[in-house]
PDB file of N, CA and C in Angstrom:
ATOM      1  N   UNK A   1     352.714 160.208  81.692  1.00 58.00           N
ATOM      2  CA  UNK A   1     351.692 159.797  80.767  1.00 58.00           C
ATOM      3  C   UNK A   1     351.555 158.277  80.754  1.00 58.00           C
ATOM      4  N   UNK A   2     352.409 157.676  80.948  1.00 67.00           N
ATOM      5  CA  UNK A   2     352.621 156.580  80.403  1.00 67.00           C
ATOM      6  C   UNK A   2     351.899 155.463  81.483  1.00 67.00           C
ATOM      7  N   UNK A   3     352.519 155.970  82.865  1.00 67.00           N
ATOM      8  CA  UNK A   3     352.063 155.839  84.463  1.00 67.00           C
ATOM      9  C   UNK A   3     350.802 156.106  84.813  1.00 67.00           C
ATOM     10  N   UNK A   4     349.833 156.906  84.218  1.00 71.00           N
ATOM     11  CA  UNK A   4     348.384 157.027  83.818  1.00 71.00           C
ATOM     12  C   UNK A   4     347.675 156.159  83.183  1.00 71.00           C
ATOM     13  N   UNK A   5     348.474 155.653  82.000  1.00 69.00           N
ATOM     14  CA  UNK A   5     348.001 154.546  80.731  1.00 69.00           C
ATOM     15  C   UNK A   5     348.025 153.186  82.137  1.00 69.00           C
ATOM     16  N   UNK A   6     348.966 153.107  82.557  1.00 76.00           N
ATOM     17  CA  UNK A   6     348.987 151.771  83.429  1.00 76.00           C
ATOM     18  C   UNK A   6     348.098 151.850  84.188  1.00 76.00           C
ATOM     19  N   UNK A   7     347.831 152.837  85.176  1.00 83.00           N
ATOM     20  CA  UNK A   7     347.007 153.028  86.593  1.00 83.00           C
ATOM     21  C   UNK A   7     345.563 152.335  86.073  1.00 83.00           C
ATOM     22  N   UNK A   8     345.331 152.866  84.824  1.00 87.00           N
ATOM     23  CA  UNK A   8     344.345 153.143  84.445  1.00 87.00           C
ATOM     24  C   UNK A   8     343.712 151.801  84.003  1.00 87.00           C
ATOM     25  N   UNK A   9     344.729 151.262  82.995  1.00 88.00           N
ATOM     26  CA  UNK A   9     344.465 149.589  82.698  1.00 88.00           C
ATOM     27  C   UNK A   9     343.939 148.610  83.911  1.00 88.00           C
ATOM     28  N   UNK A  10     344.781 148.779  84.676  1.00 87.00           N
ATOM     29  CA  UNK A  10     345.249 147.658  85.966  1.00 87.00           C
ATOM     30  C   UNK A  10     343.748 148.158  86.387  1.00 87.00           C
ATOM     31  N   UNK A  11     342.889 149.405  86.482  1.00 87.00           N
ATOM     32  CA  UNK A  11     342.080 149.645  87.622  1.00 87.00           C
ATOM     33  C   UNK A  11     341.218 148.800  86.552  1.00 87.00           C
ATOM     34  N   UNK A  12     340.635 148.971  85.245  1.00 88.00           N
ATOM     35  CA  UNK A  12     339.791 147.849  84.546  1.00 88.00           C
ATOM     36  C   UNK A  12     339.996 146.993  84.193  1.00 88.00           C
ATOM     37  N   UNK A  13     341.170 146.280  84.360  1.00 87.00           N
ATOM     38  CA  UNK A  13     341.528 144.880  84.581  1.00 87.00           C
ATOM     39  C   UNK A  13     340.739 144.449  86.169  1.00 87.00           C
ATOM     40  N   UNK A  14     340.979 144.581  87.163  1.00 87.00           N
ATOM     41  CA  UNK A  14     340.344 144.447  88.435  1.00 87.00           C
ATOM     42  C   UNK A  14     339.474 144.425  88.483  1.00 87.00           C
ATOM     43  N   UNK A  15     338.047 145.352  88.125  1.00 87.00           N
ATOM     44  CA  UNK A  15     337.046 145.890  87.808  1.00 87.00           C
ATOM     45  C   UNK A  15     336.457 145.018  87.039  1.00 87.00           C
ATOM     46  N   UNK A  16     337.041 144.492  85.809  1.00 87.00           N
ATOM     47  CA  UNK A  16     336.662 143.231  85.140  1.00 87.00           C
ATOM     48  C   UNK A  16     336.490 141.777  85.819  1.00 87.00           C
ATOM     49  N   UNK A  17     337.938 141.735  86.490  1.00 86.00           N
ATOM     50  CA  UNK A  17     337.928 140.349  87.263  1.00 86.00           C
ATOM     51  C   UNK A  17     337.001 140.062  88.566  1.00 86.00           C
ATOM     52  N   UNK A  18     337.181 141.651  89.156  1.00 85.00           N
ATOM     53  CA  UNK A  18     335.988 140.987  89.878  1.00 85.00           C
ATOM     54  C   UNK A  18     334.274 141.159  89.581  1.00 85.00           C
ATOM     55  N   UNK A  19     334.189 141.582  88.204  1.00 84.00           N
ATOM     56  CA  UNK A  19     333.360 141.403  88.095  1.00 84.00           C
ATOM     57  C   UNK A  19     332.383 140.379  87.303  1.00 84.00           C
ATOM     58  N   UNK A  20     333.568 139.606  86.587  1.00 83.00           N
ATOM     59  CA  UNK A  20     333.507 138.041  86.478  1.00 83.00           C
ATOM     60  C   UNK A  20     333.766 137.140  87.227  1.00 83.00           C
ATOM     61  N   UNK A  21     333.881 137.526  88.287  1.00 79.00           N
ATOM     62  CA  UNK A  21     334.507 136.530  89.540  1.00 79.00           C
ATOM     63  C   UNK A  21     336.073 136.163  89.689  1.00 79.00           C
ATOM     64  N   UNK A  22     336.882 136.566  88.650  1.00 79.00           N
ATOM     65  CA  UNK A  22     337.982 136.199  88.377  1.00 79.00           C
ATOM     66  C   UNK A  22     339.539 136.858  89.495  1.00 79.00           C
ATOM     67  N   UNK A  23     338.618 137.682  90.166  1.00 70.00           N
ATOM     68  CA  UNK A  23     339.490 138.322  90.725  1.00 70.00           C
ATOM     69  C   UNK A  23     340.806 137.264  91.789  1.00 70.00           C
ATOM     70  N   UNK A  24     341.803 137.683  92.535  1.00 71.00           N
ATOM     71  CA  UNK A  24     342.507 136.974  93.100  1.00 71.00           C
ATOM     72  C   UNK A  24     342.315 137.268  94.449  1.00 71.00           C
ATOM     73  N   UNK A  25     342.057 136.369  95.299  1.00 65.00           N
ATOM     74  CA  UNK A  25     341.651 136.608  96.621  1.00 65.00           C
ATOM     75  C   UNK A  25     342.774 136.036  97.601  1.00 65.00           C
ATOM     76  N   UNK A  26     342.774 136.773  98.643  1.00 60.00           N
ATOM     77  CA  UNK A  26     343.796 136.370  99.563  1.00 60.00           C
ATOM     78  C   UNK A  26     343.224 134.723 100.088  1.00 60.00           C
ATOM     79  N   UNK A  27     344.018 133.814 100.471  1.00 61.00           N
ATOM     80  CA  UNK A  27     343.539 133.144 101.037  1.00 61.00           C
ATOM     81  C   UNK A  27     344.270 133.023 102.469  1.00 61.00           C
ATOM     82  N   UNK A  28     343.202 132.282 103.452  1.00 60.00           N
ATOM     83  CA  UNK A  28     343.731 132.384 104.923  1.00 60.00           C
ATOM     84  C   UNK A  28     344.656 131.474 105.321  1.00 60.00           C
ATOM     85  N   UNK A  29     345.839 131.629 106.021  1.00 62.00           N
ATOM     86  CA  UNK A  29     346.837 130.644 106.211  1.00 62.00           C
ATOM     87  C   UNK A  29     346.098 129.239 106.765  1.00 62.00           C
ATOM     88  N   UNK A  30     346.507 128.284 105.873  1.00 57.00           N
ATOM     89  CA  UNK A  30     346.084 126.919 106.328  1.00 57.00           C
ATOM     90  C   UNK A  30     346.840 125.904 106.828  1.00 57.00           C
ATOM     91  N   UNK A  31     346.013 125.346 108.126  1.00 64.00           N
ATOM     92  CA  UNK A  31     347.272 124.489 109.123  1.00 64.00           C
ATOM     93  C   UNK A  31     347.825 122.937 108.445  1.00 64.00           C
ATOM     94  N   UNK A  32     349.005 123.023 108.638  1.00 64.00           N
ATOM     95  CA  UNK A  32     350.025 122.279 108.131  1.00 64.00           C
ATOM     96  C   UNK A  32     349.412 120.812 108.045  1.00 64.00           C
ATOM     97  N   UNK A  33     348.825 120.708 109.121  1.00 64.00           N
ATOM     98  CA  UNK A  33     348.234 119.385 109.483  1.00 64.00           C
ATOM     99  C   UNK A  33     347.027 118.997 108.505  1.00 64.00           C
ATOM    100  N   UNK A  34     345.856 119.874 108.478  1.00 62.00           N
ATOM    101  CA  UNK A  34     344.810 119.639 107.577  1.00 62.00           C
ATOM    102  C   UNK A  34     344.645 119.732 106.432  1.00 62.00           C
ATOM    103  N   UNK A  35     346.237 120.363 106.037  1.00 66.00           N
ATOM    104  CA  UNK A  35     346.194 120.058 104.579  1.00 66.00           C
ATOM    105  C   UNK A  35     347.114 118.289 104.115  1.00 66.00           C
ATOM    106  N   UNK A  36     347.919 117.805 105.166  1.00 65.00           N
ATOM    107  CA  UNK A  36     348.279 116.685 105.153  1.00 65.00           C
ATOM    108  C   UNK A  36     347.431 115.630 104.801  1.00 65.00           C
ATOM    109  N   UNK A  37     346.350 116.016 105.458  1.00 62.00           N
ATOM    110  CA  UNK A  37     345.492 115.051 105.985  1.00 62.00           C
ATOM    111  C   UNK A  37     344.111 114.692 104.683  1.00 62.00           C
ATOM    112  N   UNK A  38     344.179 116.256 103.943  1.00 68.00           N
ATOM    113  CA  UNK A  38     343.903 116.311 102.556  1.00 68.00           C
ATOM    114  C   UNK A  38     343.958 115.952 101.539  1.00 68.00           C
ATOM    115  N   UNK A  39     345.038 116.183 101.345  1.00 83.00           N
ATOM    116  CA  UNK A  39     346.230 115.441 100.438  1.00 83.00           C
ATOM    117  C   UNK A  39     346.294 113.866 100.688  1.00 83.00           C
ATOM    118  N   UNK A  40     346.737 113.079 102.383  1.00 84.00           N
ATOM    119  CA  UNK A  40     346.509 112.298 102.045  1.00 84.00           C
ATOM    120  C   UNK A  40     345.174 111.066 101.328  1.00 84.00           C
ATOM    121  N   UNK A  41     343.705 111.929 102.046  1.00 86.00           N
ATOM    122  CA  UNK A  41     342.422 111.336 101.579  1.00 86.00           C
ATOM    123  C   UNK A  41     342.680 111.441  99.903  1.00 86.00           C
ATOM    124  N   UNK A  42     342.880 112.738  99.282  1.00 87.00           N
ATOM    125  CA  UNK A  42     343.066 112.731  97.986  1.00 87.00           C
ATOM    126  C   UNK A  42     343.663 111.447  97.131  1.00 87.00           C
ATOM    127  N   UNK A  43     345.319 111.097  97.879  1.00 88.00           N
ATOM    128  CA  UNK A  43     346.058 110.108  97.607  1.00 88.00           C
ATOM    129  C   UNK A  43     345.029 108.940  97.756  1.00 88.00           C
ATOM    130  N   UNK A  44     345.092 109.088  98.596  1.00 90.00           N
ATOM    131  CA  UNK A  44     343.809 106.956  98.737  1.00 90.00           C
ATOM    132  C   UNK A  44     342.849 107.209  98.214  1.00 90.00           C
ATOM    133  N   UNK A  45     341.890 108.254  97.900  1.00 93.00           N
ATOM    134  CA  UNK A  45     340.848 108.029  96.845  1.00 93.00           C
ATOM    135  C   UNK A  45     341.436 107.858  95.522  1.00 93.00           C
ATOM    136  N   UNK A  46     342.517 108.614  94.959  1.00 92.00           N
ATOM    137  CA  UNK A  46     342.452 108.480  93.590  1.00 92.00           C
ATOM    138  C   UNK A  46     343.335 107.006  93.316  1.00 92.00           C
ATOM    139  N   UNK A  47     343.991 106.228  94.352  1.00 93.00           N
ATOM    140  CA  UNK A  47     344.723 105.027  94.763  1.00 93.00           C
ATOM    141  C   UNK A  47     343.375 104.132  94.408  1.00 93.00           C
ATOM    142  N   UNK A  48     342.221 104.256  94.932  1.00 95.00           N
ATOM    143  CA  UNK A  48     340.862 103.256  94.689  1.00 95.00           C
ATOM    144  C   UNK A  48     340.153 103.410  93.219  1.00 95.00           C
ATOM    145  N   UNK A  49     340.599 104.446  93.119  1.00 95.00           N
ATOM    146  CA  UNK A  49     340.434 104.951  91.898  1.00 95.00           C
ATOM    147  C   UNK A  49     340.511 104.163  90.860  1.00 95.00           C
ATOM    148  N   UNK A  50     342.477 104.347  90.723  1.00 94.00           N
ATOM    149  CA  UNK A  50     343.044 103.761  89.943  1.00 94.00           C
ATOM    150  C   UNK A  50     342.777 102.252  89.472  1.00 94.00           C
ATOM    151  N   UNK A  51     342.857 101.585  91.220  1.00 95.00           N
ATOM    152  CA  UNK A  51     342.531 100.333  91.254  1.00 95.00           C
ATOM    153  C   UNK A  51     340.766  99.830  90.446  1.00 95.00           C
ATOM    154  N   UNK A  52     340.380 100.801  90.726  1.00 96.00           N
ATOM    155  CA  UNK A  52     338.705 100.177  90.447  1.00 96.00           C
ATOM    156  C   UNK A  52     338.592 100.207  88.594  1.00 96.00           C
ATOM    157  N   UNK A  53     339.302 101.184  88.489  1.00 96.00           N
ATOM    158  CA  UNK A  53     339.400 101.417  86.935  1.00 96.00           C
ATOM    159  C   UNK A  53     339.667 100.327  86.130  1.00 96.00           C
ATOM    160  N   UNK A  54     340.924 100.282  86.231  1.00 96.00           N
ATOM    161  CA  UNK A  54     341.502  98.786  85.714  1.00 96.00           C
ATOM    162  C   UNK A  54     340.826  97.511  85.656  1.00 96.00           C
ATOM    163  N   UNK A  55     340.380  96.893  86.608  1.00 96.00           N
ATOM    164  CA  UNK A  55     339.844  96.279  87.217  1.00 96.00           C
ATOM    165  C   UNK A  55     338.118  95.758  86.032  1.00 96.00           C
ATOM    166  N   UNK A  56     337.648  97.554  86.693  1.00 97.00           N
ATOM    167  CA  UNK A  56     336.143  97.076  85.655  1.00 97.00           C
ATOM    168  C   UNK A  56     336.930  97.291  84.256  1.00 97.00           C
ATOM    169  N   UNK A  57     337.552  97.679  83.586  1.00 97.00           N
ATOM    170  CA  UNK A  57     338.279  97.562  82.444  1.00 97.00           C
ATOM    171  C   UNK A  57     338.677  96.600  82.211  1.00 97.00           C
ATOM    172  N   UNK A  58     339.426  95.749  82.212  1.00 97.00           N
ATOM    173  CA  UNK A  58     339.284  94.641  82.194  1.00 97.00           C
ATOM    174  C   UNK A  58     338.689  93.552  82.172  1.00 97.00           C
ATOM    175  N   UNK A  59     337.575  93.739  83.315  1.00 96.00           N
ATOM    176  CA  UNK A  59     336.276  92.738  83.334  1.00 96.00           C
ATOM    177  C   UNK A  59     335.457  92.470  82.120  1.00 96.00           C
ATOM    178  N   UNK A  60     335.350  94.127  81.443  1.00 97.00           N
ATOM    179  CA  UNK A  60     334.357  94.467  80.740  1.00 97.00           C
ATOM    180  C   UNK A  60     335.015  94.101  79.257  1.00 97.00           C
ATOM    181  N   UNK A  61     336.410  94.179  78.797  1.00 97.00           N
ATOM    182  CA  UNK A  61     337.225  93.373  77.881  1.00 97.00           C
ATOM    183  C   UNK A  61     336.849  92.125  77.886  1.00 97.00           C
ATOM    184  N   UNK A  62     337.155  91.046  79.265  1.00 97.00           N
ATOM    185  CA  UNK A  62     337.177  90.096  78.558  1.00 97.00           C
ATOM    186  C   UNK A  62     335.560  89.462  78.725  1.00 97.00           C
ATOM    187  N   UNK A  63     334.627  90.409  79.129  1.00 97.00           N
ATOM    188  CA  UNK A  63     333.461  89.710  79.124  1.00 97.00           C
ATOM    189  C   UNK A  63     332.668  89.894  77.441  1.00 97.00           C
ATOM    190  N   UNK A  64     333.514  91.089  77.182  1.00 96.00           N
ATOM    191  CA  UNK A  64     332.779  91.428  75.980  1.00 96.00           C
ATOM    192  C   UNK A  64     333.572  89.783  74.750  1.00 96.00           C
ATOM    193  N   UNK A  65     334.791  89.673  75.488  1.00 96.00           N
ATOM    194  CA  UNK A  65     335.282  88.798  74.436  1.00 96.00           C
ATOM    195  C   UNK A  65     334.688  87.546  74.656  1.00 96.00           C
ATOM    196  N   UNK A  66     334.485  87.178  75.843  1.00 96.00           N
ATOM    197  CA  UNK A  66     333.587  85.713  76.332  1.00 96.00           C
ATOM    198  C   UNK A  66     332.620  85.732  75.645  1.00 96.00           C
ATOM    199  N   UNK A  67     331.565  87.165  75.381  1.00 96.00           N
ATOM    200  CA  UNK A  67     330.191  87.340  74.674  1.00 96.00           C
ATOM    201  C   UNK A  67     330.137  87.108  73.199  1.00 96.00           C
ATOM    202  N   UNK A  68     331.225  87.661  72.761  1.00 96.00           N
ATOM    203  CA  UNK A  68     331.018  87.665  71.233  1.00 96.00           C
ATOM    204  C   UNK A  68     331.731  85.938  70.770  1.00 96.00           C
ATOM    205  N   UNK A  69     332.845  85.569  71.337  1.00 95.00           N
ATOM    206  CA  UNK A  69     333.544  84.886  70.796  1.00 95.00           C
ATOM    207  C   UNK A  69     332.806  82.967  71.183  1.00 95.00           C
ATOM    208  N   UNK A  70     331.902  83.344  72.385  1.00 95.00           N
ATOM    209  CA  UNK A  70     331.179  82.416  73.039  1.00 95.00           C
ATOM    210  C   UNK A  70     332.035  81.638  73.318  1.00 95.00           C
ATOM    211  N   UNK A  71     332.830  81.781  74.154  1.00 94.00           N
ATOM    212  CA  UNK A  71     333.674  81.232  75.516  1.00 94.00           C
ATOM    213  C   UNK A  71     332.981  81.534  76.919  1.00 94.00           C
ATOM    214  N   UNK A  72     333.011  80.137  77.122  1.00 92.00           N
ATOM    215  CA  UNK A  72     332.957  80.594  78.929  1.00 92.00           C
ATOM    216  C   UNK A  72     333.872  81.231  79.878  1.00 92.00           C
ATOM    217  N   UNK A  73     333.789  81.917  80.851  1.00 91.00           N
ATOM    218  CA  UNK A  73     335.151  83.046  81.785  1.00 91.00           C
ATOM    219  C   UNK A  73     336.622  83.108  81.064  1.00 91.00           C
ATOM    220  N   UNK A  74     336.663  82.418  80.367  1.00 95.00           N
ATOM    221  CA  UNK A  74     338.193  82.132  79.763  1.00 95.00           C
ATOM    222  C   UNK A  74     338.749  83.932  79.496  1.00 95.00           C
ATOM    223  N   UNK A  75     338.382  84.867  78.877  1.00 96.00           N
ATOM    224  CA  UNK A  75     338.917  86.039  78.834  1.00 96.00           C
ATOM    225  C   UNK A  75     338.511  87.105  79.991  1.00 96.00           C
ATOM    226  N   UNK A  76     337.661  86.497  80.433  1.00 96.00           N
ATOM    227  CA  UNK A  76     336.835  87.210  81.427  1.00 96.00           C
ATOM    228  C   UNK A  76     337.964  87.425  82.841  1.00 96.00           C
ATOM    229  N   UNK A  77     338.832  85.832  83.139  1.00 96.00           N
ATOM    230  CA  UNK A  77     339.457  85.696  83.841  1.00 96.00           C
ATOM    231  C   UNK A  77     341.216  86.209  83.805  1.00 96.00           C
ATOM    232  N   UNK A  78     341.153  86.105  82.433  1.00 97.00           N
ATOM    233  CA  UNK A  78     342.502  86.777  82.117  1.00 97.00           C
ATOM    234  C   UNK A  78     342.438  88.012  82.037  1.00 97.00           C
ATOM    235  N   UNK A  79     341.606  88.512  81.241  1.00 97.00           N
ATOM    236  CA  UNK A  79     341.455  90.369  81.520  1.00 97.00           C
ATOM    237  C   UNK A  79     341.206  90.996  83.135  1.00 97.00           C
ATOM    238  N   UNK A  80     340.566  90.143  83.620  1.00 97.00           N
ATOM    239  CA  UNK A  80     340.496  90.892  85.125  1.00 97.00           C
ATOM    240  C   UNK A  80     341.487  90.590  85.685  1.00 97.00           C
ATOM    241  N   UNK A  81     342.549  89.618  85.586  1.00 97.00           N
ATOM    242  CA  UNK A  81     344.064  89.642  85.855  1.00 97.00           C
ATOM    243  C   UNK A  81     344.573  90.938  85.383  1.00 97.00           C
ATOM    244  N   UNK A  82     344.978  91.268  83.973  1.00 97.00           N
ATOM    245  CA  UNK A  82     345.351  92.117  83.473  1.00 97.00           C
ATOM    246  C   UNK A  82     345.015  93.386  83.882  1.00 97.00           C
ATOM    247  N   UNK A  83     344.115  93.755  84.224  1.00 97.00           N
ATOM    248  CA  UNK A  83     343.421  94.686  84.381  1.00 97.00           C
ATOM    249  C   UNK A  83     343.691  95.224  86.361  1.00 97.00           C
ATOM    250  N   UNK A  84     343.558  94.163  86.633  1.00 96.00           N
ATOM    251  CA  UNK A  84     343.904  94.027  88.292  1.00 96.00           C
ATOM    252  C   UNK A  84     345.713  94.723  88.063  1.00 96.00           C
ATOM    253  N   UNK A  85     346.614  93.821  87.286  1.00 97.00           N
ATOM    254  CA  UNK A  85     347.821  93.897  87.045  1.00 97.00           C
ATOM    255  C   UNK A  85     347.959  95.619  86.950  1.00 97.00           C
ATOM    256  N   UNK A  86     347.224  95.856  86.161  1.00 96.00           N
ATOM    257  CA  UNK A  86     347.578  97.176  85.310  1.00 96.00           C
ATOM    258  C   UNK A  86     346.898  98.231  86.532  1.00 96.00           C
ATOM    259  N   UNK A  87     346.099  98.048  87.460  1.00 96.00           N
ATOM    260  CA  UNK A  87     345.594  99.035  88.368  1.00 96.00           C
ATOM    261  C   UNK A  87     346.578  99.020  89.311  1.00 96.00           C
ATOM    262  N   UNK A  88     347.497  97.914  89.800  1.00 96.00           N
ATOM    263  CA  UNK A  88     348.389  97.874  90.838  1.00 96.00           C
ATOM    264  C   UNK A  88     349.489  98.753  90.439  1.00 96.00           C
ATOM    265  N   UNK A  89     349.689  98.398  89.019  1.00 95.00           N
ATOM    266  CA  UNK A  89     351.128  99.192  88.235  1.00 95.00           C
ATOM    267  C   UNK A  89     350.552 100.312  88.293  1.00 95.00           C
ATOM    268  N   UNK A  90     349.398 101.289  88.127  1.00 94.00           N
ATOM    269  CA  UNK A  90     349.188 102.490  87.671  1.00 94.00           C
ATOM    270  C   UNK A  90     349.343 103.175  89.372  1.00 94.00           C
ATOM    271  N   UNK A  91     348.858 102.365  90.614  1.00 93.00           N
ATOM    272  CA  UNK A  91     348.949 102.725  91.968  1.00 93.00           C
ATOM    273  C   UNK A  91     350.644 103.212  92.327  1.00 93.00           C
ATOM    274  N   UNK A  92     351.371 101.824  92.335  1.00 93.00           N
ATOM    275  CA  UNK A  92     352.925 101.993  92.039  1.00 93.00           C
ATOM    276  C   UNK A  92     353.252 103.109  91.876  1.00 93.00           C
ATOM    277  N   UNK A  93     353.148 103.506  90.294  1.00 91.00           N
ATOM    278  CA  UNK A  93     353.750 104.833  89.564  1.00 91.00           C
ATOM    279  C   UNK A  93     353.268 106.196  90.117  1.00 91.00           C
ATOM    280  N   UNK A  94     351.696 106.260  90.601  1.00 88.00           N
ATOM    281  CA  UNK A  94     351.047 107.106  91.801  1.00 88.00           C
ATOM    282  C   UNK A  94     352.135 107.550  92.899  1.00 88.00           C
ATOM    283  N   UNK A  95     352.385 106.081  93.856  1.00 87.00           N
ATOM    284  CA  UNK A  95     352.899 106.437  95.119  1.00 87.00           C
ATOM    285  C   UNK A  95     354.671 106.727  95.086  1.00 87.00           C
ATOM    286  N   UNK A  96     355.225 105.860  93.870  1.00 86.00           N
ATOM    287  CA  UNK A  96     356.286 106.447  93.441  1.00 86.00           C
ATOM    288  C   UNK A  96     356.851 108.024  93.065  1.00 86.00           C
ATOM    289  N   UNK A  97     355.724 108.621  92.452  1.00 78.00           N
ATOM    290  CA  UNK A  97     355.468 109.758  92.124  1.00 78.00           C
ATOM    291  C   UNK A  97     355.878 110.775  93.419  1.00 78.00           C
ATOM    292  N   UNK A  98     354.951 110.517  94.195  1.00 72.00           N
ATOM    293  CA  UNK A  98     354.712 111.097  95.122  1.00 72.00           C
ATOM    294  C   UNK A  98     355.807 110.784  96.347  1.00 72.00           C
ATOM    295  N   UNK A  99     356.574 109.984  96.055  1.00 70.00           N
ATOM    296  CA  UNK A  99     357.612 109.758  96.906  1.00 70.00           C
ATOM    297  C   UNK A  99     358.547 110.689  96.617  1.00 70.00           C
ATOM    298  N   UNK A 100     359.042 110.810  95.675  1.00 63.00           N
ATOM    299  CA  UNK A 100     359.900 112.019  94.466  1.00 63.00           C
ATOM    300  C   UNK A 100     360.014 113.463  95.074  1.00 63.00           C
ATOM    301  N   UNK A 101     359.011 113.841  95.532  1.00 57.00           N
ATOM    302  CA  UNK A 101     358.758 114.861  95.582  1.00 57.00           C
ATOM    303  C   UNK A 101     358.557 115.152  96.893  1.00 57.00           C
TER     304      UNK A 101
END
């Protein structure tokens, strides 16, 4: 009875998933190499990433502070330091990461 109750679930569980798309599909063995090669594009985009982030973050700090406070580059130049600083450190902790493992 009980082995019925299951058969029975599992077949509209399936029935459901794939009929939300949810189902689980085999996937085809993928070569060692092109997923390297994946992974690494992944790594250096989100590496430019990081870097670009910071960077206009910063810019946009100290330009807003140059704007309001009416200074010339004076924060403009230190925040895009900072900001440069803080994209290199966030790269670091990235490739560190990934060394780990």
């Amino acid at each position: 009875m009980r082995e019925e109750k299951d058969d029975s679930f599992n077949a509209r569980l399936k029935s459901a998933e794939r009929r939300y798309g949810l189902a689980k599909e085999e996937k085809p063995p993928v070569d060692a190499g092109a997923e390297a090669d994946r992974s690494l594009a992944a790594l250096a985009f989100r590496a430019g990433t990081e870097m670009l982030a910071g960077l206009i973050v910063g810019v946009s700090v100290g330009w807003g502070l140059d704007h309001w406070l009416h200074t010339r580059a004076l924060f403009l130049v230190i925040f895009a330091l900072l900001g440069g600083s803080a994209g290199v450190l966030n790269v670091w902790r990235l490739v560190r990461t990934m060394d780990v493992k």
